[in-house]
């Protein structure tokens, strides 16, 4: 089987930096990771095996925390940051600078008195971190979620891993339903997400079937899979090599390979080797 690799895939710099900070921590048992460092079960297992106390994303408020708390690349709100500092926790901050940029854009909108419309996934921790510091806001997941809001000034921005097509479709719907409002849009999609999406399009023009490697809870991995399918490719999403099935590839000569920004290099290489051997 011929394997075409996407020009850009796998770990982004934000995740690499967070993992490298974790690797350098000498006493992991004294550290609580405040949620999933990345949305990848293999990385999660490695962290717990090393002794890190990984706090469940859904119960971050209830869990007892160690003296040192690691903030993940997805970031947290200023509100939560203050709560942790008030409990005398030492923060190890691995918030991605491109997530910070989304927070800054949201704060700017707030200061301008705008109603903030965030395009993203409602339950995602990045989205929670951004909205927790706002008073007037809404999250829209799909273009159909856009309503006519009784607001004269709107500020629209996106979760960092939103695809450009999806952001455009949501923005169009917002503009259409709020024709008399002053709408300001700031594109907060991160560069690695944009690069991976563009590389995927080039790859799909050559391959009829694609494998996307990444965690089931990873937003950007799911977006890559969806985009493959919308481009007319047969697409399978797997967390690692053990989930692959030879039957999927019967009748195909060329397979495209890509991976989400939280997928470790070794997991991608194992999948690539398996596919090449078909
Ligand atoms: S996906 Fe983008 S925003 Fe998220 S950690 Fe990677 S570079 Fe940062």
mmCIF file of N, CA, C and O and ligand atoms in Angstrom, residues 11-15 73-74 96-99 126 160-161 190-193 220 261, ligand 1:
data_model
loop_
_atom_site.group_PDB
_atom_site.id
_atom_site.type_symbol
_atom_site.label_atom_id
_atom_site.label_comp_id
_atom_site.label_asym_id
_atom_site.label_seq_id
_atom_site.Cartn_x
_atom_site.Cartn_y
_atom_site.Cartn_z
ATOM 1 N N UNK A 11 1.940 16.378 16.587
ATOM 2 C CA UNK A 11 2.115 17.338 17.684
ATOM 3 C C UNK A 11 2.399 18.762 17.216
ATOM 4 O O UNK A 11 3.263 18.975 16.370
ATOM 5 N N UNK A 12 1.689 19.703 17.808
ATOM 6 C CA UNK A 12 1.949 21.129 17.530
ATOM 7 C C UNK A 12 2.945 21.621 18.581
ATOM 8 O O UNK A 12 3.201 20.944 19.583
ATOM 9 N N UNK A 13 3.480 22.823 18.389
ATOM 10 C CA UNK A 13 4.493 23.322 19.333
ATOM 11 C C UNK A 13 3.906 23.502 20.737
ATOM 12 O O UNK A 13 4.590 23.288 21.733
ATOM 13 N N UNK A 14 2.609 23.864 20.821
ATOM 14 C CA UNK A 14 1.990 24.093 22.135
ATOM 15 C C UNK A 14 1.981 22.822 22.974
ATOM 16 O O UNK A 14 2.293 22.833 24.170
ATOM 17 N N UNK A 15 1.646 21.704 22.321
ATOM 18 C CA UNK A 15 1.600 20.423 23.028
ATOM 19 C C UNK A 15 3.022 19.924 23.313
ATOM 20 O O UNK A 15 3.320 19.439 24.411
ATOM 21 N N UNK A 73 -2.186 23.023 28.256
ATOM 22 C CA UNK A 73 -2.072 23.912 27.084
ATOM 23 C C UNK A 73 -3.404 24.590 26.751
ATOM 24 O O UNK A 73 -3.424 25.651 26.127
ATOM 25 N N UNK A 74 -4.526 23.981 27.203
ATOM 26 C CA UNK A 74 -5.846 24.561 26.893
ATOM 27 C C UNK A 74 -6.140 25.824 27.699
ATOM 28 O O UNK A 74 -7.099 26.533 27.404
ATOM 29 N N UNK A 96 -0.902 27.348 26.089
ATOM 30 C CA UNK A 96 -0.333 27.667 24.777
ATOM 31 C C UNK A 96 -0.482 29.171 24.512
ATOM 32 O O UNK A 96 -1.557 29.737 24.755
ATOM 33 N N UNK A 97 0.564 29.804 23.992
ATOM 34 C CA UNK A 97 0.454 31.244 23.708
ATOM 35 C C UNK A 97 -0.668 31.569 22.727
ATOM 36 O O UNK A 97 -1.236 32.662 22.766
ATOM 37 N N UNK A 98 -1.032 30.598 21.879
ATOM 38 C CA UNK A 98 -2.101 30.863 20.910
ATOM 39 C C UNK A 98 -3.480 30.749 21.554
ATOM 40 O O UNK A 98 -4.453 31.308 21.050
ATOM 41 N N UNK A 99 -3.562 30.048 22.686
ATOM 42 C CA UNK A 99 -4.815 30.052 23.456
ATOM 43 C C UNK A 99 -4.910 31.378 24.218
ATOM 44 O O UNK A 99 -5.976 31.987 24.319
ATOM 45 N N UNK A 126 -11.004 24.575 26.847
ATOM 46 C CA UNK A 126 -10.507 25.869 26.337
ATOM 47 C C UNK A 126 -11.650 26.894 26.325
ATOM 48 O O UNK A 126 -11.483 28.039 26.754
ATOM 49 N N UNK A 160 -9.430 27.927 19.347
ATOM 50 C CA UNK A 160 -8.212 27.910 18.514
ATOM 51 C C UNK A 160 -8.189 26.796 17.469
ATOM 52 O O UNK A 160 -7.566 26.938 16.421
ATOM 53 N N UNK A 161 -8.894 25.692 17.718
ATOM 54 C CA UNK A 161 -8.824 24.554 16.798
ATOM 55 C C UNK A 161 -10.031 24.461 15.850
ATOM 56 O O UNK A 161 -10.273 23.413 15.259
ATOM 57 N N UNK A 190 -5.641 28.835 15.432
ATOM 58 C CA UNK A 190 -4.181 28.783 15.560
ATOM 59 C C UNK A 190 -3.532 28.294 14.266
ATOM 60 O O UNK A 190 -4.154 27.560 13.490
ATOM 61 N N UNK A 191 -2.278 28.706 14.075
ATOM 62 C CA UNK A 191 -1.584 28.397 12.815
ATOM 63 C C UNK A 191 -1.432 26.878 12.598
ATOM 64 O O UNK A 191 -1.703 26.390 11.500
ATOM 65 N N UNK A 192 -1.013 26.117 13.627
ATOM 66 C CA UNK A 192 -0.894 24.664 13.399
ATOM 67 C C UNK A 192 -2.211 24.023 12.925
ATOM 68 O O UNK A 192 -2.204 23.154 12.063
ATOM 69 N N UNK A 193 -3.341 24.476 13.453
ATOM 70 C CA UNK A 193 -4.630 23.921 13.012
ATOM 71 C C UNK A 193 -4.847 24.248 11.536
ATOM 72 O O UNK A 193 -5.224 23.391 10.728
ATOM 73 N N UNK A 220 -9.399 18.749 17.542
ATOM 74 C CA UNK A 220 -8.807 18.970 16.214
ATOM 75 C C UNK A 220 -8.689 17.675 15.435
ATOM 76 O O UNK A 220 -8.754 17.679 14.208
ATOM 77 N N UNK A 261 -3.119 17.267 16.725
ATOM 78 C CA UNK A 261 -1.993 17.972 17.350
ATOM 79 C C UNK A 261 -1.586 17.392 18.704
ATOM 80 O O UNK A 261 -0.625 17.858 19.308
HETATM 81 S S1 LIG B 1 -3.624 23.206 18.803
HETATM 82 FE FE1 LIG B 1 -2.987 25.332 18.503
HETATM 83 S S2 LIG B 1 -3.756 26.403 20.299
HETATM 84 FE FE2 LIG B 1 -3.838 24.218 20.783
HETATM 85 S S3 LIG B 1 -1.898 23.794 21.819
HETATM 86 FE FE3 LIG B 1 -1.560 23.405 19.643
HETATM 87 S S4 LIG B 1 -0.763 25.345 18.814
HETATM 88 FE FE4 LIG B 1 -1.679 25.778 20.775
#
